[in-house]
PDB file of N, CA and C in Angstrom:
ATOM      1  N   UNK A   1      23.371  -3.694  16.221  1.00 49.00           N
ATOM      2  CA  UNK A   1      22.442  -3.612  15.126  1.00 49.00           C
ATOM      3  C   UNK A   1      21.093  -4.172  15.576  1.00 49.00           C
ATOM      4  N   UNK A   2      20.202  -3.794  14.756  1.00 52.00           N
ATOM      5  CA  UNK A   2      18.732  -3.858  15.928  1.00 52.00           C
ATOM      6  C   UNK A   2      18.067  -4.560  14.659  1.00 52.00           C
ATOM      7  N   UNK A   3      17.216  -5.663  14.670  1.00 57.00           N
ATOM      8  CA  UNK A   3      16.555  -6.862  14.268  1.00 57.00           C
ATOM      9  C   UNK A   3      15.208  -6.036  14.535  1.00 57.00           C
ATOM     10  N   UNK A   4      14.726  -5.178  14.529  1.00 70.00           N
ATOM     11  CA  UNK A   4      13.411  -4.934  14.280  1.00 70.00           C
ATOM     12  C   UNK A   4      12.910  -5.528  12.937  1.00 70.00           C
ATOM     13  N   UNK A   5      11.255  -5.334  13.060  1.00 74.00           N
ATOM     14  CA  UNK A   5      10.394  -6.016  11.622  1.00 74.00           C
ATOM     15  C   UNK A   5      10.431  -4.832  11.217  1.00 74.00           C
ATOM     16  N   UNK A   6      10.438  -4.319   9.669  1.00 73.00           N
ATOM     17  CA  UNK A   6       9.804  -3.213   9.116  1.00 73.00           C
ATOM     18  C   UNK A   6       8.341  -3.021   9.647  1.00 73.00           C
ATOM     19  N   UNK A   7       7.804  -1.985   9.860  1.00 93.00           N
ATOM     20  CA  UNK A   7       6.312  -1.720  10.394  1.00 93.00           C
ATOM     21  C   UNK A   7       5.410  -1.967   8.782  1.00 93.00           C
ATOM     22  N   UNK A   8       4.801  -2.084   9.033  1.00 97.00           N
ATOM     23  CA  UNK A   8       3.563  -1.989   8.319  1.00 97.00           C
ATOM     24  C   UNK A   8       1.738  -1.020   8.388  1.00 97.00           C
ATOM     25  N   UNK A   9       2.139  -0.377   7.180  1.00 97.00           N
ATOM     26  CA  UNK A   9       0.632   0.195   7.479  1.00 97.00           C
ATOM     27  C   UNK A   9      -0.334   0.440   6.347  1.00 97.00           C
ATOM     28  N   UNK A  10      -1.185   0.411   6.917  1.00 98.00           N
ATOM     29  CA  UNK A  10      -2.857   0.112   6.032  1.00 98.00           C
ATOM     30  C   UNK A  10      -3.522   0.947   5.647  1.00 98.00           C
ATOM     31  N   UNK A  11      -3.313   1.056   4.770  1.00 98.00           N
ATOM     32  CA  UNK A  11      -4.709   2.511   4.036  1.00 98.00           C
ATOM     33  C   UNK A  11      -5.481   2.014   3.830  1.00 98.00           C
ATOM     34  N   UNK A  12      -6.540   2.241   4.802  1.00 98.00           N
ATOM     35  CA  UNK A  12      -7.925   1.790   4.709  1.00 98.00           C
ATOM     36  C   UNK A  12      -8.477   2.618   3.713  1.00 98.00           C
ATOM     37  N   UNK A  13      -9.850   1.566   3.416  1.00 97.00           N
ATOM     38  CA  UNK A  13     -10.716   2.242   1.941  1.00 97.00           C
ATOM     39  C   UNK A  13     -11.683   3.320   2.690  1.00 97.00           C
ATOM     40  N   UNK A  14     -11.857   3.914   3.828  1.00 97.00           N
ATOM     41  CA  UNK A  14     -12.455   5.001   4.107  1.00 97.00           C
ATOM     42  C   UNK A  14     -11.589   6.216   4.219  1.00 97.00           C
ATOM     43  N   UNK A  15     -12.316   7.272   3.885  1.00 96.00           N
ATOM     44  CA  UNK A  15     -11.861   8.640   3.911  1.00 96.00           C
ATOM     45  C   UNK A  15     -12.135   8.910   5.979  1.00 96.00           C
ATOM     46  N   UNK A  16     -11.550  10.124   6.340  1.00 95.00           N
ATOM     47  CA  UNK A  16     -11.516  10.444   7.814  1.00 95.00           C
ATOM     48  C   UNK A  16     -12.897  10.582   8.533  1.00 95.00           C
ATOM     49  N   UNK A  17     -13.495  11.127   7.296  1.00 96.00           N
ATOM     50  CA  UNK A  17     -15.225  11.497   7.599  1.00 96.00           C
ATOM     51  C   UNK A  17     -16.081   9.996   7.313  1.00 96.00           C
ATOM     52  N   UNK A  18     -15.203   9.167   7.354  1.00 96.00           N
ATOM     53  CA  UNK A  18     -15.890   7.712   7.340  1.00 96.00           C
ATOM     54  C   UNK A  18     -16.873   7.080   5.760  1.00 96.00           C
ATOM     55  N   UNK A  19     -16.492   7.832   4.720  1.00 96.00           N
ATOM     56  CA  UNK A  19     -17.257   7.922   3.241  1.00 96.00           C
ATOM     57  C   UNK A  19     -16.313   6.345   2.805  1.00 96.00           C
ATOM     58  N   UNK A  20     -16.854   5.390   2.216  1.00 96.00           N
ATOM     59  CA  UNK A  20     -15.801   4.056   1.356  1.00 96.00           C
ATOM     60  C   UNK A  20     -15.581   5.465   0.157  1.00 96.00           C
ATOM     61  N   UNK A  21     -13.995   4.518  -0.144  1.00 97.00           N
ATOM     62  CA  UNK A  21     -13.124   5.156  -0.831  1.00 97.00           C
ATOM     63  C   UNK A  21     -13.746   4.540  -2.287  1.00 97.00           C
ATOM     64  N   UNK A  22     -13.905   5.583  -3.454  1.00 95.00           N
ATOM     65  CA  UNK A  22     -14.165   4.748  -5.151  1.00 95.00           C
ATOM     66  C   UNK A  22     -12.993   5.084  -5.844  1.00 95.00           C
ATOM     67  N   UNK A  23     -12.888   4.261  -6.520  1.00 96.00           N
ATOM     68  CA  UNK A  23     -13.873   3.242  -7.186  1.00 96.00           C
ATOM     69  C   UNK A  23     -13.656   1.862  -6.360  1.00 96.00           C
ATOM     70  N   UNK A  24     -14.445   1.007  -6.172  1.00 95.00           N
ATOM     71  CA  UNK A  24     -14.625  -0.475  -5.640  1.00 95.00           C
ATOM     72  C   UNK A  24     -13.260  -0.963  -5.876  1.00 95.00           C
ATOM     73  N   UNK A  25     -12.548  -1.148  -7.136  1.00 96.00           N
ATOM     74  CA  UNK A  25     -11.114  -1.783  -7.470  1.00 96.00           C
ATOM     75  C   UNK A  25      -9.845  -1.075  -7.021  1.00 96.00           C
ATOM     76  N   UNK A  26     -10.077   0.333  -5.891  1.00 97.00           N
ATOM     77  CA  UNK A  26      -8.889   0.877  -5.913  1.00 97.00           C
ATOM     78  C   UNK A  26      -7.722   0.541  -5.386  1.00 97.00           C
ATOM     79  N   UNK A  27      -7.789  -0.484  -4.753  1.00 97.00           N
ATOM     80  CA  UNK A  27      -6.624  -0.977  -3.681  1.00 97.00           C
ATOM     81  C   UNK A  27      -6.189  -2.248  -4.537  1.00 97.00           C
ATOM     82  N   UNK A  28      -6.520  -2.724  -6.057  1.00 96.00           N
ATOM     83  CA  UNK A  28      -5.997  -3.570  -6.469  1.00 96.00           C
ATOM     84  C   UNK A  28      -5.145  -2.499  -7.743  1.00 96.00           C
ATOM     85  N   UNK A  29      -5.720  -1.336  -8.069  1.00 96.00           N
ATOM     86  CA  UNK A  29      -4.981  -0.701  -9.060  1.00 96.00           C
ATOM     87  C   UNK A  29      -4.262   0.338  -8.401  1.00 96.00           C
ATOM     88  N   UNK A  30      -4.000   0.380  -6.897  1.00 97.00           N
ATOM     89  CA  UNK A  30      -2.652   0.943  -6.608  1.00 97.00           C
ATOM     90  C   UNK A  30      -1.586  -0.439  -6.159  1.00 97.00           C
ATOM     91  N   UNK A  31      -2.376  -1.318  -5.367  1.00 95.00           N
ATOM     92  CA  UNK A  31      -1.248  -1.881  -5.758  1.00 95.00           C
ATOM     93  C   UNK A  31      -0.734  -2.537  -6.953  1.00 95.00           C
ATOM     94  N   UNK A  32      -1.180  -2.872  -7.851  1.00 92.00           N
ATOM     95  CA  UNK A  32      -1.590  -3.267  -9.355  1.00 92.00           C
ATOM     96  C   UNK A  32       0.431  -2.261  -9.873  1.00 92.00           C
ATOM     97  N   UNK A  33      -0.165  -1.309  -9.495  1.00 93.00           N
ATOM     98  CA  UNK A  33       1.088  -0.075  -9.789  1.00 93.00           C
ATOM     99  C   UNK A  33       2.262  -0.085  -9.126  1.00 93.00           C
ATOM    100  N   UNK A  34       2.534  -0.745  -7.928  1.00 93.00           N
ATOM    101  CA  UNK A  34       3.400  -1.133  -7.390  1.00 93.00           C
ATOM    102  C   UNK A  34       4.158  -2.408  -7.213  1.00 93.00           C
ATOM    103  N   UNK A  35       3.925  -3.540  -8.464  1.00 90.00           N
ATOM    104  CA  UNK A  35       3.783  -4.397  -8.293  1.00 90.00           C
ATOM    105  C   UNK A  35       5.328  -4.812  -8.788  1.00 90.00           C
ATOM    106  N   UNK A  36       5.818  -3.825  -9.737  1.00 86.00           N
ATOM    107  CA  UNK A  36       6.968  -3.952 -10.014  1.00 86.00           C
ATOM    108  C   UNK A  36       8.254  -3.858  -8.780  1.00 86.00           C
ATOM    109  N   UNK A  37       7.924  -3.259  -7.706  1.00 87.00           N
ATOM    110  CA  UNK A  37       9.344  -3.144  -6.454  1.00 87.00           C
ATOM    111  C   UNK A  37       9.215  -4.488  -5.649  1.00 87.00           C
ATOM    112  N   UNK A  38       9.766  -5.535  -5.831  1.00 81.00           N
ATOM    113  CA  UNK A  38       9.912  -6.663  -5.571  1.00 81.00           C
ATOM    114  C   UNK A  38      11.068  -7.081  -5.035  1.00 81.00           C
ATOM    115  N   UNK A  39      11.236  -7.992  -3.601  1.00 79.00           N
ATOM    116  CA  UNK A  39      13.159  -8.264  -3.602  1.00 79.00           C
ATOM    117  C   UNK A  39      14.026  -8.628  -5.126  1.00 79.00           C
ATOM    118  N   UNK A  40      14.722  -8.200  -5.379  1.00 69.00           N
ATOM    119  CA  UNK A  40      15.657  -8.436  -6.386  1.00 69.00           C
ATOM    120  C   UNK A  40      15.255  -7.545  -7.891  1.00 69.00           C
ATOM    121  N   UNK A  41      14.311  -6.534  -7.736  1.00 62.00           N
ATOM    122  CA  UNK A  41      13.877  -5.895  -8.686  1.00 62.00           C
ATOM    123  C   UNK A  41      12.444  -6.665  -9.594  1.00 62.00           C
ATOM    124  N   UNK A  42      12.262  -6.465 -10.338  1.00 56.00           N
ATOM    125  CA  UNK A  42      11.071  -6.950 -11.535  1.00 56.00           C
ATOM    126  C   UNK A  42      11.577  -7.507 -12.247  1.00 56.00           C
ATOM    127  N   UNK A  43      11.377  -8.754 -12.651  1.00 57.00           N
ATOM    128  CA  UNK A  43      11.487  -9.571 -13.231  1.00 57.00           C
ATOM    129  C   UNK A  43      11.150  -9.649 -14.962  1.00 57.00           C
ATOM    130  N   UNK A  44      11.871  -9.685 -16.009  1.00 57.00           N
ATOM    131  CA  UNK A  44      11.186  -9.547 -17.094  1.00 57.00           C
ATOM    132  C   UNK A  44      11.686 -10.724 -17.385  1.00 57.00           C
ATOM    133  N   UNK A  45      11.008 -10.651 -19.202  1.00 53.00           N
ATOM    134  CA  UNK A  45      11.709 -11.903 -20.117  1.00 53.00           C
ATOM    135  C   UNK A  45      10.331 -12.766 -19.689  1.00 53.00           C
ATOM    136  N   UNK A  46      10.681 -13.879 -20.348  1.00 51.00           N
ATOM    137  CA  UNK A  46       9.588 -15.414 -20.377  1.00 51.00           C
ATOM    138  C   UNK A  46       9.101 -16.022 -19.112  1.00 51.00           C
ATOM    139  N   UNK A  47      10.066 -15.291 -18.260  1.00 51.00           N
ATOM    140  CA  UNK A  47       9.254 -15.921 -16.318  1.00 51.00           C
ATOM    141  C   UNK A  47       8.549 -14.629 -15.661  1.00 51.00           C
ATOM    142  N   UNK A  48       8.584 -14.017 -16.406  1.00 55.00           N
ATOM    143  CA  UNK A  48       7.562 -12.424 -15.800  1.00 55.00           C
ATOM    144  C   UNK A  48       6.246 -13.294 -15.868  1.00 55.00           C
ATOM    145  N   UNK A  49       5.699 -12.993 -14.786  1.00 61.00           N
ATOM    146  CA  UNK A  49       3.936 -12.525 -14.356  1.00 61.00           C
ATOM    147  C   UNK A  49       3.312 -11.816 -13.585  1.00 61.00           C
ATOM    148  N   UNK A  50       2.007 -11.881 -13.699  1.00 66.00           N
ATOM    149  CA  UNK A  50       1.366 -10.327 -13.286  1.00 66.00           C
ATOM    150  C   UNK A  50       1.304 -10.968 -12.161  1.00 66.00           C
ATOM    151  N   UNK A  51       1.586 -10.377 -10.523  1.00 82.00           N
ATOM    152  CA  UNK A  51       1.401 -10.223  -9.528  1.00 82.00           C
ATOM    153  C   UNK A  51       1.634  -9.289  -8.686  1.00 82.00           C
ATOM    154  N   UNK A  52       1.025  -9.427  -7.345  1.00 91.00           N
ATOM    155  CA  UNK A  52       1.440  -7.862  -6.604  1.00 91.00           C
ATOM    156  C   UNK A  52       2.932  -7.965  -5.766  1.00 91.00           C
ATOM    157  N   UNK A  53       3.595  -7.004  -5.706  1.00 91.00           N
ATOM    158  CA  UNK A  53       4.444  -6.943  -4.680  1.00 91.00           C
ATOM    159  C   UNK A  53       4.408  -7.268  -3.368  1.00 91.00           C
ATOM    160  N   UNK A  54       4.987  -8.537  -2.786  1.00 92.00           N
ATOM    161  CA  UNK A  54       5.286  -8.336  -1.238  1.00 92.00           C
ATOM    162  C   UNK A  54       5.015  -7.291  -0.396  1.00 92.00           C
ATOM    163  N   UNK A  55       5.590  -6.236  -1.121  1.00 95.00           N
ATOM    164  CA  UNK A  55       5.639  -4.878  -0.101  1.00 95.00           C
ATOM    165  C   UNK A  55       4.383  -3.692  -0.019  1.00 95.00           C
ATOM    166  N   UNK A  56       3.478  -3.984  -1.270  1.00 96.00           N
ATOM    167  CA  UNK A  56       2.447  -3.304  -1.012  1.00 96.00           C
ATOM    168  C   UNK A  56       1.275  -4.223  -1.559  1.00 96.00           C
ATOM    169  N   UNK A  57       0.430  -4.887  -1.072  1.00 96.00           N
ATOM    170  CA  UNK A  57      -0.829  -5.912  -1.083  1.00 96.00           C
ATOM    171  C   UNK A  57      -1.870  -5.147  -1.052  1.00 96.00           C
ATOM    172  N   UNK A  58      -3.151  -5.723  -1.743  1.00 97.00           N
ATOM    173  CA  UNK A  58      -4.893  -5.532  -1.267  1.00 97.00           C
ATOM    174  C   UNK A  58      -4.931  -6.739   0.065  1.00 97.00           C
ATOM    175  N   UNK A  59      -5.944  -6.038   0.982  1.00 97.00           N
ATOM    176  CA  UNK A  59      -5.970  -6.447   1.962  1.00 97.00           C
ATOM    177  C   UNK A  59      -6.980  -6.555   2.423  1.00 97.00           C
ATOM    178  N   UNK A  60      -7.712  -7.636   3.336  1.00 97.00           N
ATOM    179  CA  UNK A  60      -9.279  -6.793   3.923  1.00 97.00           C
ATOM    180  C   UNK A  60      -8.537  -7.870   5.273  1.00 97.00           C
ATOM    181  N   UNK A  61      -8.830  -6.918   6.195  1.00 96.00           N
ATOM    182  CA  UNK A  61      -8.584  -6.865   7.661  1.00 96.00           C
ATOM    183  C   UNK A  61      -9.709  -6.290   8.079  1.00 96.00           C
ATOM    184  N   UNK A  62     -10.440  -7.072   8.862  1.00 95.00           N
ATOM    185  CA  UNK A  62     -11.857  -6.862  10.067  1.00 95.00           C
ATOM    186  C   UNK A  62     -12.483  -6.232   9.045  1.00 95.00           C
ATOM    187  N   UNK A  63     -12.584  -6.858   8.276  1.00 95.00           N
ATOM    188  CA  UNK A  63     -13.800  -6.310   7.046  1.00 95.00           C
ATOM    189  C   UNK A  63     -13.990  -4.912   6.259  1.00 95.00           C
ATOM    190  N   UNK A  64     -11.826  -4.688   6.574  1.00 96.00           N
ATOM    191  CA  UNK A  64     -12.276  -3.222   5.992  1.00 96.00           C
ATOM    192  C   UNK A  64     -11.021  -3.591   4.951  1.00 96.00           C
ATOM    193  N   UNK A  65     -11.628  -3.086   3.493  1.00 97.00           N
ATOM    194  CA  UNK A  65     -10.663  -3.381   2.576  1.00 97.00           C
ATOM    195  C   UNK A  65      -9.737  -2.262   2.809  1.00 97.00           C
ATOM    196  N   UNK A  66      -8.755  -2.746   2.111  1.00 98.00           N
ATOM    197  CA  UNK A  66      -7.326  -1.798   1.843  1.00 98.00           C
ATOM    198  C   UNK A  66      -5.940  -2.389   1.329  1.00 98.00           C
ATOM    199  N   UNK A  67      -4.985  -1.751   1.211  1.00 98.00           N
ATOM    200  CA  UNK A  67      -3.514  -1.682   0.961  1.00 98.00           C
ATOM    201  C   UNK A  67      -2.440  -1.733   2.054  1.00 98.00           C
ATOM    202  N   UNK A  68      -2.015  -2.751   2.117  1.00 98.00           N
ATOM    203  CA  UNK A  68      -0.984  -2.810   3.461  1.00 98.00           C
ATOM    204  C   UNK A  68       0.471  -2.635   2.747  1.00 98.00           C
ATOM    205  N   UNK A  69       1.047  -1.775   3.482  1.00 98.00           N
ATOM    206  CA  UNK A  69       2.397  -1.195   2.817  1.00 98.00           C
ATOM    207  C   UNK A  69       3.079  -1.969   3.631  1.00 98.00           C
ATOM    208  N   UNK A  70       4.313  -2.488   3.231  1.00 96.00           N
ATOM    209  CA  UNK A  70       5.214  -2.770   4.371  1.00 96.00           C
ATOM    210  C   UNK A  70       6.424  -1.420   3.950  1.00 96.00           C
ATOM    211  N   UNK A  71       7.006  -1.199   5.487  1.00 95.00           N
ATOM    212  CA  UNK A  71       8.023  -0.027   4.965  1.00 95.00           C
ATOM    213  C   UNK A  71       9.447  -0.217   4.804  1.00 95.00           C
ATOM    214  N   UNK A  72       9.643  -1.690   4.386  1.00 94.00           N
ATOM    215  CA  UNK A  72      10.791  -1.981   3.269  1.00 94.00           C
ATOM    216  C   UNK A  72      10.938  -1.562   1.737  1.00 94.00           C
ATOM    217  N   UNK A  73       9.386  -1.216   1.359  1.00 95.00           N
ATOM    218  CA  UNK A  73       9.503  -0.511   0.330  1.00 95.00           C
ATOM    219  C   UNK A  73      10.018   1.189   0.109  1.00 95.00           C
ATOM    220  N   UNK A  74      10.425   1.637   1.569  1.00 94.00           N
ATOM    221  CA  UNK A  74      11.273   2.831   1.242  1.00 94.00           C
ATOM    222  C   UNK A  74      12.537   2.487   1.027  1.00 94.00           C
ATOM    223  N   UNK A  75      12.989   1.719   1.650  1.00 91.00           N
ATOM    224  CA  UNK A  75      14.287   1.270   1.150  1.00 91.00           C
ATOM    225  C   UNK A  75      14.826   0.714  -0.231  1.00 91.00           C
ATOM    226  N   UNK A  76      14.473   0.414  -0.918  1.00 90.00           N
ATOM    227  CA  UNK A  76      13.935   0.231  -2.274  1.00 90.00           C
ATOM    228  C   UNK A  76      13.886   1.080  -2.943  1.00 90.00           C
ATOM    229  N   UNK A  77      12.511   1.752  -2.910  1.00 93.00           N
ATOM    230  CA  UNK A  77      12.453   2.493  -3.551  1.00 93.00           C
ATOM    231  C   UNK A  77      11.504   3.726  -3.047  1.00 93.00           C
ATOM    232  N   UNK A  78      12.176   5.131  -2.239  1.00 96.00           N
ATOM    233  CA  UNK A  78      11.570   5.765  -1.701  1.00 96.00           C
ATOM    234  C   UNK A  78      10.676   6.954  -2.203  1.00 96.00           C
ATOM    235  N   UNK A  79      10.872   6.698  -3.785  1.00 96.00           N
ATOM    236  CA  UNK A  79       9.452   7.260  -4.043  1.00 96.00           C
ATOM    237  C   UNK A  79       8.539   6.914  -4.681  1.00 96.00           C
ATOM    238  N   UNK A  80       8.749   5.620  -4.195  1.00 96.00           N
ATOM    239  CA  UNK A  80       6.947   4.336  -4.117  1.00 96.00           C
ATOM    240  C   UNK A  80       6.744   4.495  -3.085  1.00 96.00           C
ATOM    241  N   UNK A  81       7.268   4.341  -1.804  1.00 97.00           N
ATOM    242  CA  UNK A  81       7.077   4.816  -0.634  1.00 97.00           C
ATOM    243  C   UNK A  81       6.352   5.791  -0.815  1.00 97.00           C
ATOM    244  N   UNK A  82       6.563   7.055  -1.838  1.00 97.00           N
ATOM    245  CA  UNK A  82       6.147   8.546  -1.428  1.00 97.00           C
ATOM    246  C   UNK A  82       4.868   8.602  -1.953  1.00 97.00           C
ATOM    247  N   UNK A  83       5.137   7.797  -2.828  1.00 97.00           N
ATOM    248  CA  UNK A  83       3.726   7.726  -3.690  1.00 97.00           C
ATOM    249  C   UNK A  83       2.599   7.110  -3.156  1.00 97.00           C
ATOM    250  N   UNK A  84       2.884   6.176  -1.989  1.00 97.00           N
ATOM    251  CA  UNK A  84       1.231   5.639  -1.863  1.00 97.00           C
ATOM    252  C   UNK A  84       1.245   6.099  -0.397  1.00 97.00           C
ATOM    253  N   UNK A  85       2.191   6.462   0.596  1.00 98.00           N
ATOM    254  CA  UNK A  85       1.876   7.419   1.284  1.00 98.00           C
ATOM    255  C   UNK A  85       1.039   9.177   0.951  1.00 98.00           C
ATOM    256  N   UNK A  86       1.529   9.885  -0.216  1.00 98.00           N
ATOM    257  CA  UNK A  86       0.950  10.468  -0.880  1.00 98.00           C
ATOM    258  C   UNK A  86      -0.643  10.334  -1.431  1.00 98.00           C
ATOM    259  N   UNK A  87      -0.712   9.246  -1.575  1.00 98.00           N
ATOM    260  CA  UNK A  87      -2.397   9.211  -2.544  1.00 98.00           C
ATOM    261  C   UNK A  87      -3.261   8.831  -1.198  1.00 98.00           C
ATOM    262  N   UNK A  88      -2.454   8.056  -0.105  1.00 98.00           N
ATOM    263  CA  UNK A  88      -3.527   7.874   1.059  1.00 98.00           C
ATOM    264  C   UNK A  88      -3.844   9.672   1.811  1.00 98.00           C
ATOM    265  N   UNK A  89      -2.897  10.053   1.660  1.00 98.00           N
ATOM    266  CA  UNK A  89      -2.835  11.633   2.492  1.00 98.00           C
ATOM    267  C   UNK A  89      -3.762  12.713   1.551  1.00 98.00           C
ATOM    268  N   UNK A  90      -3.320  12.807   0.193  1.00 98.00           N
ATOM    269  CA  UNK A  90      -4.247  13.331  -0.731  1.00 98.00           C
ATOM    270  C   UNK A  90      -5.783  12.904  -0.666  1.00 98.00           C
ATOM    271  N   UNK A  91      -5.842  11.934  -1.031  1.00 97.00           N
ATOM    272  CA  UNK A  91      -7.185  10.954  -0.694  1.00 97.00           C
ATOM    273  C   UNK A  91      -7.805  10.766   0.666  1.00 97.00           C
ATOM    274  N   UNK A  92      -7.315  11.247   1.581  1.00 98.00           N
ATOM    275  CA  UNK A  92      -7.384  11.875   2.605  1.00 98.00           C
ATOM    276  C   UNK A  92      -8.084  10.365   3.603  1.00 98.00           C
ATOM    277  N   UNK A  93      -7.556   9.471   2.876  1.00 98.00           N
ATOM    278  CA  UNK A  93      -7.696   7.995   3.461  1.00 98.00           C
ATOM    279  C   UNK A  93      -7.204   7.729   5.082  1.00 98.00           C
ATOM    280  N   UNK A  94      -8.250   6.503   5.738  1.00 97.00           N
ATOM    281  CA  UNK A  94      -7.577   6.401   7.228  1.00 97.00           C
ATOM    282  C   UNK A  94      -6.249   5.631   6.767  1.00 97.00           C
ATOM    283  N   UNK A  95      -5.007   5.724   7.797  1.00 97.00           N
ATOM    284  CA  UNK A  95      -4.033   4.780   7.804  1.00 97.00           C
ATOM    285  C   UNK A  95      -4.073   4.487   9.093  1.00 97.00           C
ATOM    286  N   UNK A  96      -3.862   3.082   9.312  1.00 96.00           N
ATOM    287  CA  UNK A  96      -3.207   2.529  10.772  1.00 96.00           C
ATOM    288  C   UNK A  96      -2.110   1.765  10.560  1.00 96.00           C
ATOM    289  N   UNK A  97      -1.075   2.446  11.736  1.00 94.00           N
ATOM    290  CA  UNK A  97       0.597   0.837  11.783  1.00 94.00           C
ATOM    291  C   UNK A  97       0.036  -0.040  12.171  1.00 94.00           C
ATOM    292  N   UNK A  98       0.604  -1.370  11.850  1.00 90.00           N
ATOM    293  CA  UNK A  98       0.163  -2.676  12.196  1.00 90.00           C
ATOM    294  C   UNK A  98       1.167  -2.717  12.582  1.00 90.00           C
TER     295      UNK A  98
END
């Protein structure tokens, strides 16, 4: 059995043709939307609060904002996975593995 890290990757806030991605807040209201796939599921009741998921964060790395996925969230749940792989590909956003 192989001990690898899940990879991780970054949808940067530029499009391929190098344009910043709008609106200014978008990498807090996708992950904002993902905030519910958490180890052990989402939490409700009187200890719920608003925070982001482990598995998909706002990020600014070398001064370029974005969304760092980790790809434990396919395992979970693989179509949150599909979904913000999807809106970076639609949105025609850079991604890099970390």
């Amino acid at each position: 059995m192989s001990s690898t890290q899940p990879r991780q990757v970054f949808i940067q806030g530029f499009t391929r043709e190098g344009k910043p991605f709008r609106p200014s807040d978008w990498a807090e209201r996708l992950a904002g939307a993902m905030s519910s796939f958490r180890p052990g599921g989402g939490a409700g009741g009187i200890g719920a609060f608003i925070g982001y998921s482990p598995y998909c964060v706002p990020r600014l790395i070398e001064g370029v904002k974005g969304v760092l996925v980790n790809e434990a969230l396919r395992e979970i749940e693989p179509m949150a996975w599909d979904f913000v792989m999807n809106f970076a590909r639609d949105n025609d956003l850079r991604t890099t593995e970390l």
